[in-house]
Coordinates of C-alpha atoms in Angstrom, one line a residue:
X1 CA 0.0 0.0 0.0
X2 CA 1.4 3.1 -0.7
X3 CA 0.0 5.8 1.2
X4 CA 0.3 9.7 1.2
X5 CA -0.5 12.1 3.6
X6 CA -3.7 13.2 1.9
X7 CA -5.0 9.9 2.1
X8 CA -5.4 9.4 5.7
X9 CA -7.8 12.9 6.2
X10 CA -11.0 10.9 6.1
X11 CA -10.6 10.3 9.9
X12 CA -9.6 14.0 11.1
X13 CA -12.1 16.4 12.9
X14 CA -12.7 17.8 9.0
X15 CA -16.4 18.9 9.8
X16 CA -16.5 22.5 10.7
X17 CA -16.6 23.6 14.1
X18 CA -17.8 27.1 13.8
X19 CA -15.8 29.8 16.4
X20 CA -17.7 30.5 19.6
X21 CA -18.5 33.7 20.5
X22 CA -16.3 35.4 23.2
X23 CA -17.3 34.5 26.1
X24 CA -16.2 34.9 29.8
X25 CA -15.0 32.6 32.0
X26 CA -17.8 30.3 33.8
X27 CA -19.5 31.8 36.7
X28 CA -19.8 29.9 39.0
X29 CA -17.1 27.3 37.9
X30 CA -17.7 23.8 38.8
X31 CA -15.3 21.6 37.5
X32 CA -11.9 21.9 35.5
X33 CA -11.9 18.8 33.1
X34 CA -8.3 18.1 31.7
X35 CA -6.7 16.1 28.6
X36 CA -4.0 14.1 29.6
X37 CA -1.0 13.5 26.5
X38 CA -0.1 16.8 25.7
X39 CA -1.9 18.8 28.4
X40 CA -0.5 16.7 31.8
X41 CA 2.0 15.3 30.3
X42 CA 3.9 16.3 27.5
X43 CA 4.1 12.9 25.4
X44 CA 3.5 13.4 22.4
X45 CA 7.2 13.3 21.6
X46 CA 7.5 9.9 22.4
X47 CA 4.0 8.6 20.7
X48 CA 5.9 10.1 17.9
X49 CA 8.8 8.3 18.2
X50 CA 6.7 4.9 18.4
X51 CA 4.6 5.7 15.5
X52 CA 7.8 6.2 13.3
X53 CA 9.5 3.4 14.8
X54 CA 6.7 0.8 14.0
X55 CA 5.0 2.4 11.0
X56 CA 8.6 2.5 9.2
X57 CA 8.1 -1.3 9.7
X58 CA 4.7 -1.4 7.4
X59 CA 6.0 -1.9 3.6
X60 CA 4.8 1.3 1.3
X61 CA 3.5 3.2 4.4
X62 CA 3.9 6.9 3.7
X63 CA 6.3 5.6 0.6
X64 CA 8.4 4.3 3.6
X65 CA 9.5 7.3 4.6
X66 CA 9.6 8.5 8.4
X67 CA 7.1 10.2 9.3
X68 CA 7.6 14.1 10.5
X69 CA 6.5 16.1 13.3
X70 CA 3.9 17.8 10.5
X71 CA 2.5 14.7 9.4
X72 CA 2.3 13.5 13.4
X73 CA -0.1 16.8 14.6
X74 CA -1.8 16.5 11.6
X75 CA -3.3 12.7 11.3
X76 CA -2.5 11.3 15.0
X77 CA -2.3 14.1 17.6
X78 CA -5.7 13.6 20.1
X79 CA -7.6 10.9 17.7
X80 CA -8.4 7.9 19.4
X81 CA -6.8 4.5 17.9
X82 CA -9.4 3.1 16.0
X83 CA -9.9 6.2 13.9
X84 CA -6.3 6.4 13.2
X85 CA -5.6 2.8 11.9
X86 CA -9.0 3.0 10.0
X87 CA -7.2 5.8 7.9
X88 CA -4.0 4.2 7.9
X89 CA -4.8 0.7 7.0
X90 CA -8.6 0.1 5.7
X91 CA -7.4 -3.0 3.4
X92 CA -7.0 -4.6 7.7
X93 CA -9.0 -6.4 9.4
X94 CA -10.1 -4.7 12.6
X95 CA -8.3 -7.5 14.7
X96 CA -5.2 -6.6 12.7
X97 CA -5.7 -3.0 13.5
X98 CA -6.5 -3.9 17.1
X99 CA -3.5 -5.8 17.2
X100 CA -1.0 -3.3 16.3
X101 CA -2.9 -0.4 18.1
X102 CA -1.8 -2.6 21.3
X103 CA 1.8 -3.2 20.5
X104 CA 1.9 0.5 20.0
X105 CA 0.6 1.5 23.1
X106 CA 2.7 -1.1 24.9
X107 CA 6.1 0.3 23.4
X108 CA 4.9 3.5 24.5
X109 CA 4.4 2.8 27.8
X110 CA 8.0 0.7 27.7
X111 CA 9.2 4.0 26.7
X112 CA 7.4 6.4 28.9
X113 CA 8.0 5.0 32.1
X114 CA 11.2 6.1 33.5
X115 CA 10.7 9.8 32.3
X116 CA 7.3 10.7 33.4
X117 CA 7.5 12.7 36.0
X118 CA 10.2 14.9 33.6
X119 CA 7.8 15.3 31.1
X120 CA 5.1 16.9 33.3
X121 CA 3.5 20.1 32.3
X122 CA 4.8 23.2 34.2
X123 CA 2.6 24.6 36.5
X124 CA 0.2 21.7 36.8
X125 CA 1.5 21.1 40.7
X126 CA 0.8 24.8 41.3
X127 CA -3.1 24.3 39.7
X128 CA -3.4 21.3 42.2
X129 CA -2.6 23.3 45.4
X130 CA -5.2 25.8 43.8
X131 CA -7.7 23.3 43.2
X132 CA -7.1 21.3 46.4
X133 CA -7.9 24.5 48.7
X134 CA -11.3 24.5 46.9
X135 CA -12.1 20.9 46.8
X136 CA -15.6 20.9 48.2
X137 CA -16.9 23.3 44.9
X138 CA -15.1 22.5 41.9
X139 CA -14.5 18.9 40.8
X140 CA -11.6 17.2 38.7
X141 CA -11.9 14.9 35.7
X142 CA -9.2 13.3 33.2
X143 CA -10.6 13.0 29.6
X144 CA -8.7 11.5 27.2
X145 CA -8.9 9.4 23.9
X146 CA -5.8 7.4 25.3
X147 CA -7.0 3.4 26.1
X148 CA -7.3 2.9 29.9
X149 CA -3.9 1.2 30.4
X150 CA -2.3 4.1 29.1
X151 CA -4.4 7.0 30.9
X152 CA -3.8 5.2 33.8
X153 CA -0.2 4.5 33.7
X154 CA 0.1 8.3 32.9
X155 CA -1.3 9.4 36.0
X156 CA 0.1 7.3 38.5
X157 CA 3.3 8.2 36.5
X158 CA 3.3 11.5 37.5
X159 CA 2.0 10.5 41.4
X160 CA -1.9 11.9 40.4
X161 CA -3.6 8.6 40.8
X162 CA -6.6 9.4 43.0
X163 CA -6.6 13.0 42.5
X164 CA -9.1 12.9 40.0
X165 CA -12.6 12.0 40.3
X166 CA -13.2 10.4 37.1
X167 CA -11.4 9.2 34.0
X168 CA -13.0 9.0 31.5
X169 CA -12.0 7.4 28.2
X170 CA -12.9 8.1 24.8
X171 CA -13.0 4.0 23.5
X172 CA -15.6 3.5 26.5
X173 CA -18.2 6.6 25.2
X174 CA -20.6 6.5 22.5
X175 CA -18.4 8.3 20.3
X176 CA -14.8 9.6 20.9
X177 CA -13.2 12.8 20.4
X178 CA -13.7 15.2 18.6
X179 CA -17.2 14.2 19.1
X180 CA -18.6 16.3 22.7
X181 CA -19.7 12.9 23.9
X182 CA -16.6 12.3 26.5
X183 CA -16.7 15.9 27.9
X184 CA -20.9 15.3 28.1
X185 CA -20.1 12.1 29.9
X186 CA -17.6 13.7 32.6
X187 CA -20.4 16.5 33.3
X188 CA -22.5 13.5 33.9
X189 CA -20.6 11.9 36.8
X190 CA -19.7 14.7 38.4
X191 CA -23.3 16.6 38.4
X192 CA -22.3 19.5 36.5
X193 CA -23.4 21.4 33.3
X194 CA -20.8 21.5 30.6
X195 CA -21.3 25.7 30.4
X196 CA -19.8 25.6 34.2
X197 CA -16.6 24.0 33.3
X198 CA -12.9 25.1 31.8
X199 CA -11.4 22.2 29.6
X200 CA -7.7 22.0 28.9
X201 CA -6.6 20.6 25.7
X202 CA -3.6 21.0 23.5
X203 CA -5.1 19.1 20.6
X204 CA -7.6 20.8 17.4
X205 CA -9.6 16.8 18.5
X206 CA -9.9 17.5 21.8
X207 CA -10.7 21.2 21.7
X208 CA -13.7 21.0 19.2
X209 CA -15.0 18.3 21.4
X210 CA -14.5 20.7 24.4
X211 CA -16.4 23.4 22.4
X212 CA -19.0 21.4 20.8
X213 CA -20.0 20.4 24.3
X214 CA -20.1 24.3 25.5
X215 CA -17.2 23.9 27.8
X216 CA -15.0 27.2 28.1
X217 CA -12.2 25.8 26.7
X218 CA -8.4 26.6 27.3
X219 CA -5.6 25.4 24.6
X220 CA -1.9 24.4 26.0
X221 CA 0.8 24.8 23.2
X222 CA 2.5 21.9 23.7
X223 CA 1.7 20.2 20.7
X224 CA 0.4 22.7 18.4
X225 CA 0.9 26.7 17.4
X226 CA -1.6 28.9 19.3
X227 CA -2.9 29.7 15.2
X228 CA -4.0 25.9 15.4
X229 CA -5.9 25.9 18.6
X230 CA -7.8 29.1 18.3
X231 CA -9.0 28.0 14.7
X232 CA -10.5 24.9 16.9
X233 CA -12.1 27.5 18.7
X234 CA -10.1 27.8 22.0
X235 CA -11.4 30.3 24.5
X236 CA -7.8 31.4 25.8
X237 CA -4.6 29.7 24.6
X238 CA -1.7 29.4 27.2
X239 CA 2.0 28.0 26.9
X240 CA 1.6 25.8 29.9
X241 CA -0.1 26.0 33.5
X242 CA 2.5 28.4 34.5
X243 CA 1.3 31.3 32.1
X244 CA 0.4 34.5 33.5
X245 CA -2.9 34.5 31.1
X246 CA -4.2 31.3 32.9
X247 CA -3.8 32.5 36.3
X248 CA -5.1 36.4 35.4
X249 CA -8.6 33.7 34.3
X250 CA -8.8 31.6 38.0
X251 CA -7.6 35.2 40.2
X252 CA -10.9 36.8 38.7
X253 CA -13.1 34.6 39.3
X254 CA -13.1 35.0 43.2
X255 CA -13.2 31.7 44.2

């Protein structure tokens, strides 16, 4: 199979997400609902890595070239697994694609382990402290199109297992992102309306579904260009959790 870049678009967030209006910050806020590759953990460099070490190993793929950082935030950066070998390989069967999608994530996590704590996003202890002096009003989810092993291994990698009151994952919703459905879900089990809530995302995937679900929704630059992210729509776009922007958004709303 010889595929091009062009060929694997079927499977990206290509429906158009039109920009929300400005809008303030949610008053009262509820609950901060949080990504996890890319937004608490800056990973992406080594899915990357995986991808191009195990794709290179698929005859024709991308005319067996390597595939680039470009290529990388354009067809894999916040899809969920399925989508993403659907568009790679559809001449597989979906156990084939299943199959591979776990050996990837297991080389990941092979990878991953002994550097997770490095790879956390600045700031994000600081936004704990601020969230854990206000525990009793605003709760904490993890959303993520990451499979469960992964999501998990992420956060007790970077000591946050049990911080959060929910994880939700995309492959156990109705639909994953960029489809509203996880961020709907989240709202769910914790009792709050999506309009009450901040999202953080670094993905265009993950910040449509955040929109599309009427979350006020916060981009991190981590894996894409602030241009990217506020074309998703994104509310406010930060570098990390340690940007002067963010904490300018949480000191006025008085909580």
């Amino acid at each position: 199979y010889l595929l091009t870049i062009t060929s694997v678009t079927s499977f990206t967030a290509t429906t158009s997400t039109p920009k929300p209006a400005v809008r303030l910050p949610p008053s009262p806020l509820t609950a901060i609902l949080f990504d996890i590759d890319g937004t608490l953990v800056h990973s992406d460099p080594i899915h990357l890595r995986v991808f191009q070490e195990l794709l290179l190993q698929e005859p024709g793929f991308n005319n067996n070239e390597r595939i680039e950082d470009a290529f990388f935030k354009r067809h894999i950066s916040g899809n969920q697994n399925a989508n993403i070998m659907a568009g790679f390989f559809p001449e597989w069967s979906l156990e084939k694609r299943e199959a591979w999608s776990i050996k990837k994530e297991a080389r990941f996590r092979e990878l991953a382990a002994s550097s997770l704590m490095d790879m956390k996003t600045p700031g994000l202890d600081r936004l704990r402290s601020w969230l854990d002096q206000r525990t009793n009003s605003i709760g904490r989810a993890a959303v993520t199109n990451a499979p469960r092993l992964n999501a998990e291994s992420m956060i007790d990698g970077i000591r946050y297992n049990g911080w959060f009151q929910t994880v939700v994952i995309g492959d156990e919703c109705a639909r994953p992102k960029p489809d509203p459905c996880p961020y709907l879900d989240a709202c769910e089990v914790l009792h709050v309306t999506s309009e009450q809530c901040i999202v953080f995302e670094d993905s265009p995937s993950g910040a449509t579904a955040g929109i599309r679900a009427g979350c006020y929704v916060v981009g991190i630059t981590s894996s894409q260009d602030e241009a990217v992210l506020r074309e998703a729509g994104c509310h406010l776009v930060i570098q990390d959790f340690e940007d002067e922007k963010l904490w300018e958004l949480l000191d006025g709303l008085g909580l």
